[in-house]
Short mmCIF file of C-alpha atoms in Angstrom, two decimals:
data_model
loop_
_atom_site.label_atom_id
_atom_site.label_comp_id
_atom_site.label_asym_id
_atom_site.label_seq_id
_atom_site.Cartn_x
_atom_site.Cartn_y
_atom_site.Cartn_z
CA UNK F 853 -6.20 -11.54 -12.06
CA UNK F 854 -6.01 -14.85 -10.15
CA UNK F 855 -2.61 -15.65 -8.67
CA UNK F 856 -2.65 -18.94 -10.54
CA UNK F 857 -2.68 -16.95 -13.76
CA UNK F 858 -0.17 -14.33 -12.54
CA UNK F 859 2.49 -16.78 -11.46
CA UNK F 860 3.18 -18.20 -14.88
CA UNK F 861 3.15 -14.72 -16.38
CA UNK F 862 5.88 -13.68 -13.96
CA UNK F 863 7.84 -16.86 -14.61
CA UNK F 864 7.59 -16.34 -18.40
CA UNK F 865 8.73 -12.78 -17.98
CA UNK F 866 11.76 -13.73 -15.96
CA UNK F 867 12.74 -16.42 -18.47
CA UNK F 868 12.87 -13.87 -21.26
CA UNK F 869 9.31 -13.42 -22.41
CA UNK F 870 7.88 -10.07 -23.39
CA UNK F 871 5.72 -7.86 -21.20
CA UNK F 872 2.99 -10.17 -20.05
CA UNK F 873 0.54 -7.59 -18.82
CA UNK F 874 -2.92 -7.49 -20.28
CA UNK F 875 -3.41 -4.59 -22.65
CA UNK F 876 -4.70 -1.63 -20.76
CA UNK F 877 -7.92 0.07 -21.63
CA UNK F 878 -7.81 3.78 -22.15
CA UNK F 879 -8.59 5.60 -18.98
CA UNK F 880 -9.86 9.07 -18.41
CA UNK F 881 -7.10 11.54 -17.77
CA UNK F 882 -6.85 15.20 -16.94
CA UNK F 883 -4.11 17.75 -17.39
CA UNK F 884 -1.16 16.98 -15.10
CA UNK F 885 -1.26 18.78 -11.77
CA UNK F 886 1.46 19.70 -9.31
CA UNK F 887 2.81 16.88 -7.21
CA UNK F 888 1.08 16.28 -3.87
CA UNK F 889 4.32 17.21 -2.16
CA UNK F 890 3.73 20.77 -3.29
CA UNK F 891 0.00 20.82 -2.52
CA UNK F 892 -1.18 24.17 -1.28
CA UNK F 893 -2.78 24.41 2.15
CA UNK F 894 -6.47 23.74 2.32
CA UNK F 895 -8.98 26.53 1.78
CA UNK F 896 -12.75 26.83 2.29
CA UNK F 897 -13.20 26.34 -1.43
CA UNK F 898 -12.71 22.63 -1.07
CA UNK F 899 -16.02 21.01 -0.17
CA UNK F 900 -16.91 17.42 0.80
CA UNK F 901 -18.78 15.41 -1.78
CA UNK F 902 -22.50 15.72 -1.43
CA UNK F 903 -23.32 12.77 -3.77
CA UNK F 904 -21.46 10.05 -5.62
CA UNK F 905 -21.92 11.49 -9.11
CA UNK F 906 -18.33 12.47 -9.99
CA UNK F 907 -16.91 11.65 -13.37
CA UNK F 908 -14.25 8.94 -13.35
CA UNK F 909 -11.56 11.56 -14.24
CA UNK F 910 -12.51 13.62 -11.21
CA UNK F 911 -11.49 10.80 -8.85
CA UNK F 912 -7.94 10.94 -10.18
CA UNK F 913 -7.52 14.73 -10.65
CA UNK F 914 -5.63 16.40 -7.80
CA UNK F 915 -7.81 19.15 -6.29
CA UNK F 916 -6.41 22.69 -6.30
CA UNK F 917 -6.87 22.68 -2.52
CA UNK F 918 -7.28 19.84 -0.04
CA UNK F 919 -9.16 20.11 3.28
CA UNK F 920 -6.96 19.96 6.31
CA UNK F 921 -9.35 17.43 7.87
CA UNK F 922 -8.14 13.90 7.00
CA UNK F 923 -10.79 11.51 5.70
CA UNK F 924 -12.92 14.10 3.98
CA UNK F 925 -14.55 12.68 0.89
CA UNK F 926 -13.77 14.96 -2.03
CA UNK F 927 -15.33 12.99 -4.85
CA UNK F 928 -16.96 9.60 -5.42
CA UNK F 929 -18.71 7.57 -8.08
CA UNK F 930 -20.58 4.29 -8.08
CA UNK F 931 -18.70 1.48 -9.84
CA UNK F 932 -18.93 -2.25 -10.58
CA UNK F 933 -15.95 -4.24 -9.28
CA UNK F 934 -15.62 -6.70 -12.16
CA UNK F 935 -12.34 -8.17 -10.81
CA UNK F 936 -13.78 -9.17 -7.40
CA UNK F 937 -14.84 -12.79 -8.03
CA UNK F 938 -17.89 -14.58 -6.78
CA UNK F 939 -20.72 -12.37 -7.96
CA UNK F 940 -21.13 -10.93 -4.43
CA UNK F 941 -24.05 -8.43 -4.19
CA UNK F 942 -22.48 -5.17 -3.09
CA UNK F 943 -22.50 -1.41 -3.52
CA UNK F 944 -19.11 -0.02 -4.48
CA UNK F 945 -17.63 3.38 -5.07
CA UNK F 946 -14.40 4.94 -6.24
CA UNK F 947 -13.43 7.66 -3.80
CA UNK F 948 -11.12 10.59 -3.60
CA UNK F 949 -10.38 11.64 -0.02
CA UNK F 950 -8.07 13.83 2.00
CA UNK F 951 -5.04 12.56 3.82
CA UNK F 952 -1.76 13.90 5.21
CA UNK F 953 1.82 13.48 3.93
CA UNK F 954 4.99 12.91 6.03
CA UNK F 955 5.37 16.68 6.51
CA UNK F 956 1.85 17.11 7.84
CA UNK F 957 0.54 18.70 4.61
CA UNK F 958 -2.95 17.79 3.28
CA UNK F 959 -2.94 15.61 0.14
CA UNK F 960 -5.66 13.78 -1.81
CA UNK F 961 -5.64 10.01 -2.26
CA UNK F 962 -7.85 7.66 -4.35
CA UNK F 963 -9.33 4.36 -3.41
CA UNK F 964 -12.33 2.04 -3.39
CA UNK F 965 -15.16 1.35 -0.94
CA UNK F 966 -17.24 -1.79 -1.17
CA UNK F 967 -20.18 -2.72 1.12
CA UNK F 968 -22.12 -6.01 0.86
CA UNK F 969 -25.81 -5.49 0.25
CA UNK F 970 -26.72 -8.35 2.57
CA UNK F 971 -27.75 -7.03 6.03
CA UNK F 972 -25.11 -7.23 8.70
CA UNK F 973 -26.13 -9.94 11.19
CA UNK F 974 -23.22 -9.73 13.71
CA UNK F 975 -23.03 -7.72 16.81
CA UNK F 976 -22.84 -3.94 16.67
CA UNK F 977 -22.51 -2.19 13.36
CA UNK F 978 -20.93 -3.50 10.22
CA UNK F 979 -17.09 -3.59 10.63
CA UNK F 980 -14.73 -1.98 8.14
CA UNK F 981 -11.49 -3.52 6.90
CA UNK F 982 -9.02 -0.89 5.67
CA UNK F 983 -6.97 -2.70 2.98
CA UNK F 984 -3.74 -1.66 1.28
CA UNK F 985 -2.76 -3.70 -1.82
CA UNK F 986 0.60 -5.22 -2.46
CA UNK F 987 2.95 -4.01 -5.20
CA UNK F 988 1.17 -3.10 -8.41
CA UNK F 989 3.64 -0.85 -10.21
CA UNK F 990 3.89 2.87 -10.67
CA UNK F 991 2.03 3.41 -13.98
CA UNK F 992 -1.17 5.43 -13.47
CA UNK F 993 -3.26 2.53 -14.86
CA UNK F 994 -1.97 0.32 -12.01
CA UNK F 995 -4.05 1.97 -9.29
CA UNK F 996 -5.96 -0.72 -7.34
CA UNK F 997 -9.26 1.12 -7.80
CA UNK F 998 -8.84 1.14 -11.59
CA UNK F 999 -7.85 -2.53 -11.68
CA UNK F 1000 -10.70 -3.71 -9.43
CA UNK F 1001 -13.13 -1.99 -11.78
CA UNK F 1002 -11.53 -3.71 -14.81
CA UNK F 1003 -9.71 -0.80 -16.53
CA UNK F 1004 -6.41 -2.73 -16.41
CA UNK F 1005 -5.53 -6.14 -15.11
CA UNK F 1006 -2.55 -7.56 -13.36
CA UNK F 1007 -3.64 -7.13 -9.79
CA UNK F 1008 -3.78 -10.34 -7.77
CA UNK F 1009 -5.83 -9.58 -4.62
CA UNK F 1010 -9.39 -9.68 -5.82
CA UNK F 1011 -9.77 -12.89 -3.78
CA UNK F 1012 -8.79 -11.04 -0.64
CA UNK F 1013 -11.48 -8.42 -1.18
CA UNK F 1014 -14.09 -11.15 -2.04
CA UNK F 1015 -13.35 -13.07 1.14
CA UNK F 1016 -13.93 -9.96 3.27
CA UNK F 1017 -17.17 -9.08 1.55
CA UNK F 1018 -18.45 -12.72 1.87
CA UNK F 1019 -17.81 -12.41 5.62
CA UNK F 1020 -20.08 -9.35 5.60
CA UNK F 1021 -17.39 -6.72 6.19
CA UNK F 1022 -17.10 -3.40 4.37
CA UNK F 1023 -13.80 -2.97 2.52
CA UNK F 1024 -12.05 0.42 2.32
CA UNK F 1025 -9.16 -0.17 -0.03
CA UNK F 1026 -6.75 2.66 -0.57
CA UNK F 1027 -4.72 2.95 -3.79
CA UNK F 1028 -1.99 4.44 -1.62
CA UNK F 1029 -0.67 7.94 -2.09
CA UNK F 1030 0.46 9.27 -5.47
CA UNK F 1031 -1.82 7.63 -8.07
CA UNK F 1032 -3.53 10.88 -9.08
CA UNK F 1033 -2.75 12.41 -12.46
CA UNK F 1034 0.73 13.84 -12.72
CA UNK F 1035 1.95 12.24 -9.50
CA UNK F 1036 4.28 9.35 -8.64
CA UNK F 1037 3.09 6.64 -6.24
CA UNK F 1038 4.96 7.01 -2.92
CA UNK F 1039 5.87 3.39 -2.87
CA UNK F 1040 7.07 2.04 0.55
CA UNK F 1041 6.99 5.54 2.12
CA UNK F 1042 5.83 4.53 5.59
CA UNK F 1043 4.14 7.58 7.09
CA UNK F 1044 2.40 8.57 3.86
CA UNK F 1045 1.08 5.00 3.28
CA UNK F 1046 -0.02 4.53 6.89
CA UNK F 1047 -1.90 7.82 6.91
CA UNK F 1048 -3.61 6.96 3.55
CA UNK F 1049 -4.83 3.65 4.99
CA UNK F 1050 -6.21 5.12 8.21
CA UNK F 1051 -7.78 8.01 6.32
CA UNK F 1052 -9.83 5.82 3.98
CA UNK F 1053 -11.24 4.16 7.10
CA UNK F 1054 -12.16 7.63 8.28
CA UNK F 1055 -13.67 8.47 4.84
CA UNK F 1056 -15.75 5.28 4.50
CA UNK F 1057 -18.73 6.35 6.71
CA UNK F 1058 -18.88 9.73 4.88
CA UNK F 1059 -19.44 8.19 1.47
CA UNK F 1060 -23.12 8.87 0.63
CA UNK F 1061 -25.11 5.70 0.77
CA UNK F 1062 -22.48 3.58 2.55
CA UNK F 1063 -24.57 3.10 5.65
CA UNK F 1064 -21.46 2.76 7.78
CA UNK F 1065 -20.99 4.08 11.28
CA UNK F 1066 -18.18 6.25 12.46
CA UNK F 1067 -18.08 4.02 15.52
CA UNK F 1068 -17.54 0.87 13.46
CA UNK F 1069 -14.79 -1.55 14.44
CA UNK F 1070 -11.90 -1.24 12.07
CA UNK F 1071 -9.39 -3.92 10.99
CA UNK F 1072 -6.22 -3.20 9.04
CA UNK F 1073 -4.79 -5.57 6.41
CA UNK F 1074 -2.01 -5.61 3.84
CA UNK F 1075 0.60 -7.85 2.29
CA UNK F 1076 4.11 -7.02 0.98
CA UNK F 1077 4.00 -3.26 0.19
CA UNK F 1078 0.56 -3.43 1.82
CA UNK F 1079 1.97 -5.24 4.84
CA UNK F 1080 4.42 -2.39 5.45
CA UNK F 1081 1.61 0.14 5.01
CA UNK F 1082 -0.71 -1.64 7.40
CA UNK F 1083 1.97 -1.97 10.09
CA UNK F 1084 2.72 1.72 9.71
CA UNK F 1085 -0.98 2.41 10.07
CA UNK F 1086 -0.98 0.27 13.24
CA UNK F 1087 1.99 2.20 14.61
CA UNK F 1088 0.46 5.61 13.80
CA UNK F 1089 -3.17 4.92 14.66
CA UNK F 1090 -3.16 6.02 18.36
CA UNK F 1091 -1.48 9.38 17.64
CA UNK F 1092 -2.87 10.16 14.19
CA UNK F 1093 -6.41 8.71 14.22
CA UNK F 1094 -7.37 8.16 17.85
CA UNK F 1095 -11.12 8.32 17.11
CA UNK F 1096 -10.96 5.16 14.96
CA UNK F 1097 -11.91 2.00 16.75
CA UNK F 1098 -9.04 -0.14 15.38
CA UNK F 1099 -9.23 -3.64 16.82
CA UNK F 1100 -6.47 -5.44 14.97
CA UNK F 1101 -3.97 -5.44 12.15
CA UNK F 1102 -2.89 -8.28 9.82
CA UNK F 1103 0.33 -7.71 7.94
CA UNK F 1104 2.22 -10.24 5.84
CA UNK F 1105 5.40 -10.35 3.71
CA UNK F 1106 6.64 -7.17 5.41
CA UNK F 1107 9.69 -5.35 3.97
CA UNK F 1108 10.64 -4.11 7.44
CA UNK F 1109 14.11 -2.77 6.65
CA UNK F 1110 14.37 -1.19 3.24
CA UNK F 1111 18.15 -1.28 3.21
CA UNK F 1112 18.17 -4.99 3.83
CA UNK F 1113 15.52 -5.49 1.14
CA UNK F 1114 17.52 -3.32 -1.29
CA UNK F 1115 20.62 -5.45 -0.86
CA UNK F 1116 18.61 -8.60 -1.71
CA UNK F 1117 16.86 -7.01 -4.73
CA UNK F 1118 19.82 -5.15 -6.35
CA UNK F 1119 20.86 -6.89 -9.58
CA UNK F 1120 18.42 -9.75 -9.09
CA UNK F 1121 15.24 -11.04 -10.65
CA UNK F 1122 13.06 -8.56 -8.79
CA UNK F 1123 15.31 -5.48 -9.05
CA UNK F 1124 12.39 -3.60 -10.63
CA UNK F 1125 10.92 -3.33 -7.16
CA UNK F 1126 14.10 -1.51 -6.04
CA UNK F 1127 13.70 0.98 -8.85
CA UNK F 1128 10.07 1.53 -7.78
CA UNK F 1129 11.24 2.06 -4.19
CA UNK F 1130 13.80 4.67 -5.19
CA UNK F 1131 11.19 6.56 -7.16
CA UNK F 1132 8.54 6.25 -4.42
CA UNK F 1133 10.86 7.43 -1.66
CA UNK F 1134 12.12 10.34 -3.67
CA UNK F 1135 8.51 11.36 -4.46
CA UNK F 1136 7.75 11.37 -0.76
CA UNK F 1137 11.03 13.13 0.13
CA UNK F 1138 11.75 15.41 -2.87
CA UNK F 1139 14.74 17.07 -1.17
CA UNK F 1140 16.75 13.90 -1.86
CA UNK F 1141 19.08 14.08 -4.88
CA UNK F 1142 17.83 11.95 -7.72
CA UNK F 1143 17.71 13.24 -11.35
CA UNK F 1144 21.22 14.69 -11.04
CA UNK F 1145 22.59 11.23 -10.23
CA UNK F 1146 21.14 9.47 -13.28
CA UNK F 1147 22.83 8.50 -16.49
CA UNK F 1148 20.93 7.93 -19.76
CA UNK F 1149 20.14 4.31 -18.85
CA UNK F 1150 18.85 5.47 -15.50
CA UNK F 1151 16.57 8.04 -17.04
CA UNK F 1152 15.18 5.46 -19.36
CA UNK F 1153 14.61 3.10 -16.43
CA UNK F 1154 12.63 5.88 -14.66
CA UNK F 1155 10.47 6.37 -17.71
CA UNK F 1156 9.84 2.63 -17.89
CA UNK F 1157 9.07 2.19 -14.19
CA UNK F 1158 6.59 5.09 -14.26
CA UNK F 1159 4.66 3.56 -17.20
CA UNK F 1160 4.27 -0.13 -16.33
CA UNK F 1161 2.54 -2.30 -13.75
CA UNK F 1162 3.65 -5.39 -11.85
CA UNK F 1163 4.62 -7.82 -14.62
CA UNK F 1164 6.11 -5.02 -16.74
CA UNK F 1165 8.24 -3.88 -13.80
CA UNK F 1166 9.61 -7.35 -13.19
CA UNK F 1167 10.27 -7.95 -16.89
CA UNK F 1168 11.80 -4.70 -18.00
CA UNK F 1169 14.17 -4.17 -15.05
CA UNK F 1170 15.18 -7.66 -14.01
CA UNK F 1171 18.92 -8.04 -13.38
CA UNK F 1172 19.54 -4.34 -13.24
CA UNK F 1173 21.64 -2.76 -10.47
CA UNK F 1174 21.51 0.78 -9.05
CA UNK F 1175 25.06 1.35 -10.18
CA UNK F 1176 23.94 0.75 -13.76
CA UNK F 1177 21.71 3.82 -13.56
CA UNK F 1178 24.02 6.43 -12.07
CA UNK F 1179 26.68 8.59 -13.72
CA UNK F 1180 29.22 7.73 -10.98
CA UNK F 1181 28.31 4.04 -10.81
CA UNK F 1182 27.15 4.39 -7.23
CA UNK F 1183 26.79 1.27 -5.02
CA UNK F 1184 23.88 1.15 -2.60
CA UNK F 1185 26.15 2.18 0.30
CA UNK F 1186 27.45 5.13 -1.73
CA UNK F 1187 23.92 6.14 -2.62
CA UNK F 1188 22.97 6.17 1.02
CA UNK F 1189 25.61 8.79 1.66
CA UNK F 1190 24.11 11.24 -0.87
CA UNK F 1191 22.74 14.26 0.98
CA UNK F 1192 19.59 16.15 0.02
CA UNK F 1193 18.89 19.85 0.14
CA UNK F 1194 17.36 19.49 3.60
CA UNK F 1195 20.54 17.98 5.01
CA UNK F 1196 19.25 14.40 5.26
CA UNK F 1197 20.89 11.59 3.37
CA UNK F 1198 19.24 8.76 1.42
CA UNK F 1199 20.40 6.44 4.17
CA UNK F 1200 18.74 8.50 6.98
CA UNK F 1201 15.45 8.67 5.05
CA UNK F 1202 15.47 4.90 4.43
CA UNK F 1203 16.20 4.26 8.14
CA UNK F 1204 13.17 6.40 9.00
CA UNK F 1205 10.98 3.87 7.13
CA UNK F 1206 12.14 0.96 9.26
CA UNK F 1207 9.41 -0.89 11.04
CA UNK F 1208 9.54 -2.06 14.61
CA UNK F 1209 11.53 0.85 16.10
CA UNK F 1210 10.28 3.42 18.66
CA UNK F 1211 7.32 1.14 19.49
CA UNK F 1212 7.18 2.70 22.97
CA UNK F 1213 6.25 5.91 21.27
CA UNK F 1214 3.74 4.45 18.86
CA UNK F 1215 1.73 2.63 21.53
CA UNK F 1216 -0.06 -0.11 19.56
CA UNK F 1217 -3.05 -0.98 21.70
CA UNK F 1218 -4.55 -3.85 19.69
CA UNK F 1219 -3.38 -7.28 18.52
CA UNK F 1220 -1.24 -7.73 15.40
CA UNK F 1221 -0.94 -10.77 13.19
CA UNK F 1222 2.29 -11.14 11.16
CA UNK F 1223 2.99 -13.84 8.60
CA UNK F 1224 5.36 -14.77 5.77
CA UNK F 1225 6.13 -17.53 3.32
CA UNK F 1226 8.79 -20.12 4.13
CA UNK F 1227 10.10 -19.78 0.54
CA UNK F 1228 9.91 -15.99 0.20
CA UNK F 1229 12.30 -15.08 -2.64
CA UNK F 1230 11.45 -11.32 -2.75
CA UNK F 1231 11.67 -10.08 0.83
CA UNK F 1232 14.53 -11.45 3.00
CA UNK F 1233 12.92 -13.59 5.73
CA UNK F 1234 15.43 -12.14 8.21
CA UNK F 1235 13.84 -8.69 8.06
CA UNK F 1236 10.34 -10.20 8.32
CA UNK F 1237 11.39 -12.16 11.41
CA UNK F 1238 13.12 -9.13 12.88
CA UNK F 1239 9.92 -7.07 12.73
CA UNK F 1240 8.06 -9.80 14.60
CA UNK F 1241 10.82 -9.99 17.22
CA UNK F 1242 10.82 -6.24 17.83
CA UNK F 1243 7.02 -6.19 18.25
CA UNK F 1244 7.22 -9.01 20.77
CA UNK F 1245 10.01 -7.24 22.66
CA UNK F 1246 7.81 -4.11 22.87
CA UNK F 1247 4.97 -6.11 24.44
CA UNK F 1248 2.66 -5.99 21.43
CA UNK F 1249 0.35 -9.02 21.38
CA UNK F 1250 1.58 -10.61 18.11
CA UNK F 1251 0.27 -13.60 16.25
CA UNK F 1252 2.76 -15.33 13.85
CA UNK F 1253 2.44 -17.86 11.09
CA UNK F 1254 4.70 -19.16 8.33
CA UNK F 1255 3.12 -20.57 5.14
CA UNK F 1256 4.73 -23.08 2.76
CA UNK F 1257 4.59 -20.82 -0.26
CA UNK F 1258 6.84 -18.25 -1.94
CA UNK F 1259 6.17 -14.54 -1.76
CA UNK F 1260 3.21 -14.33 -4.15
CA UNK F 1261 1.53 -17.57 -3.18
CA UNK F 1262 1.67 -16.85 0.52
CA UNK F 1263 -0.63 -13.86 0.01
CA UNK F 1264 -3.31 -16.21 -1.18
CA UNK F 1265 -2.59 -19.02 1.27
CA UNK F 1266 -3.21 -16.64 4.21
CA UNK F 1267 -6.59 -15.24 3.10
CA UNK F 1268 -8.81 -17.63 5.04
CA UNK F 1269 -6.80 -17.36 8.25
CA UNK F 1270 -6.64 -13.56 8.07
CA UNK F 1271 -10.35 -13.13 7.49
CA UNK F 1272 -10.99 -15.52 10.41
CA UNK F 1273 -8.54 -13.68 12.65
CA UNK F 1274 -10.12 -10.31 11.84
CA UNK F 1275 -13.51 -11.86 12.55
CA UNK F 1276 -12.37 -12.82 16.01
CA UNK F 1277 -11.19 -9.27 16.65
CA UNK F 1278 -14.51 -7.86 15.51
CA UNK F 1279 -16.26 -10.28 17.85
CA UNK F 1280 -14.11 -9.22 20.78
CA UNK F 1281 -12.37 -12.57 21.26
CA UNK F 1282 -8.96 -12.65 22.82
CA UNK F 1283 -6.07 -12.91 20.36
CA UNK F 1284 -3.39 -15.59 20.64
CA UNK F 1285 0.11 -14.23 21.44
CA UNK F 1286 2.86 -16.17 19.68
CA UNK F 1287 5.74 -14.20 21.17
#
C-alpha cells in the first residue's frame, strides 16, 4: 500500500471510522506449534533446504527442531512480490531460516529475499541490504513476506524495497521473530530483532539460485520498529555475526527508550502500539507477569491486538490506557515494578531494550545514518535525538538528518537519501560525520 493511500486510512480510523484494512485473503495455516521461546535444542534431524520448493504453509510452520547454526535456510519457495511497485525484473523467495533468541536458543524466523535479474555492474559482488519493516501489527496475516506477496495489504514500504532493487542491490527482508503459526511477534524486543536481521543476511547466499556471495557487502536498514531493529543489529554485529561484511546501517524514527515512548503513547491516538509492545516484550521474556494482571477488557484487547494489522491496531485501541486493562488499574510506573518468575521486573526488561548504552562493548565499526521527522507524532523526538547523541559520544561515525514530515511520511521522504547513502558505503566512500 502506498503511503499516500495509508495516511487517509489512518486519519479516517482515528476520526471514528471502522477498520480500514483491506480484507485479508485466506492464508495457508498449520496446526499451532509451541512458542519459539520454548523451542527445543537443534538436532541433526533438521536439514538445510536443498531447493526452493516448499509449500507456502511450510514457510510459516515452526520446525520441531532448529539448527544451532544461525542463518541456515530451512525452507524456501519462489514468489511474486506483487506489492513491490515498478515492475522490476527480479527473482524472489519466501524463506524460513534459523536465528537465535535473547537467551541464545535457536529459533526459526520467516522473511523475503529479492534479487534483481539485471546483472550487477558495480565493483565486487552484488551487495545485500538486510531490511526490517516498520510496525505492521501482530496478526499472522501482517507478516511482511505475506504482504509483499499480496496475501494481505496495509504495509507501506514497498517503495523502499523497489528503490533498493532498482539500485541493483539484493534485499533480504526479515519479518522479524514470531510470525510463525501459533507464535506472537516479538515486537520491539531488541536482541531478538537484531539477531533476526543479521541472520537473514547470513541466510541470503544460501538460498538456492540467489547467486549471492557470502563475502558480499551488507547494509542494514529499518524505520520505526525497523529502525530499532537495525540499530540493534548494528550494535550486535561484531559480536554475533563477525563474518558478515557490514559496511553501514541506516535507522530512522527510532524508539530508543521504550519507557519514554510508552509515556507518550499511553491513552493517546497511537496507544495500540503500546499494547503491541507489551505483548511483544512478554513473548520475548515469558517470565514477566502478564495474563494474571489483565481484566476482561485487557483480555479482549489482547485478542484484538493479536488478530489485526497496522490500521486495525490504531483504530481498535486508540485512546486506551494500560490502567484500563489491568485488574488493579496499574499505571505504567506500577507496571514496571511487577516482578517476573526469573526475578526481573518489567522495568528492568524494558531498560535492557534501550538503545545507545554500552556502546563501548558493542563496538560498531561502520558508519551509521540516523534520521527522524520534524513533526513526529508517534515517537518522542527527545528519545530519537538522545540515541544520536549517545552514538556521537561513543565515537560512532553518525550521519543525521531531520525531514519535514510526520512519523509515517518521513519513512518515504528518506528513501532516496538512504539508498544513496548505502550506495556510498558499498562503493567504499567515506561517510560524513554529523556529530
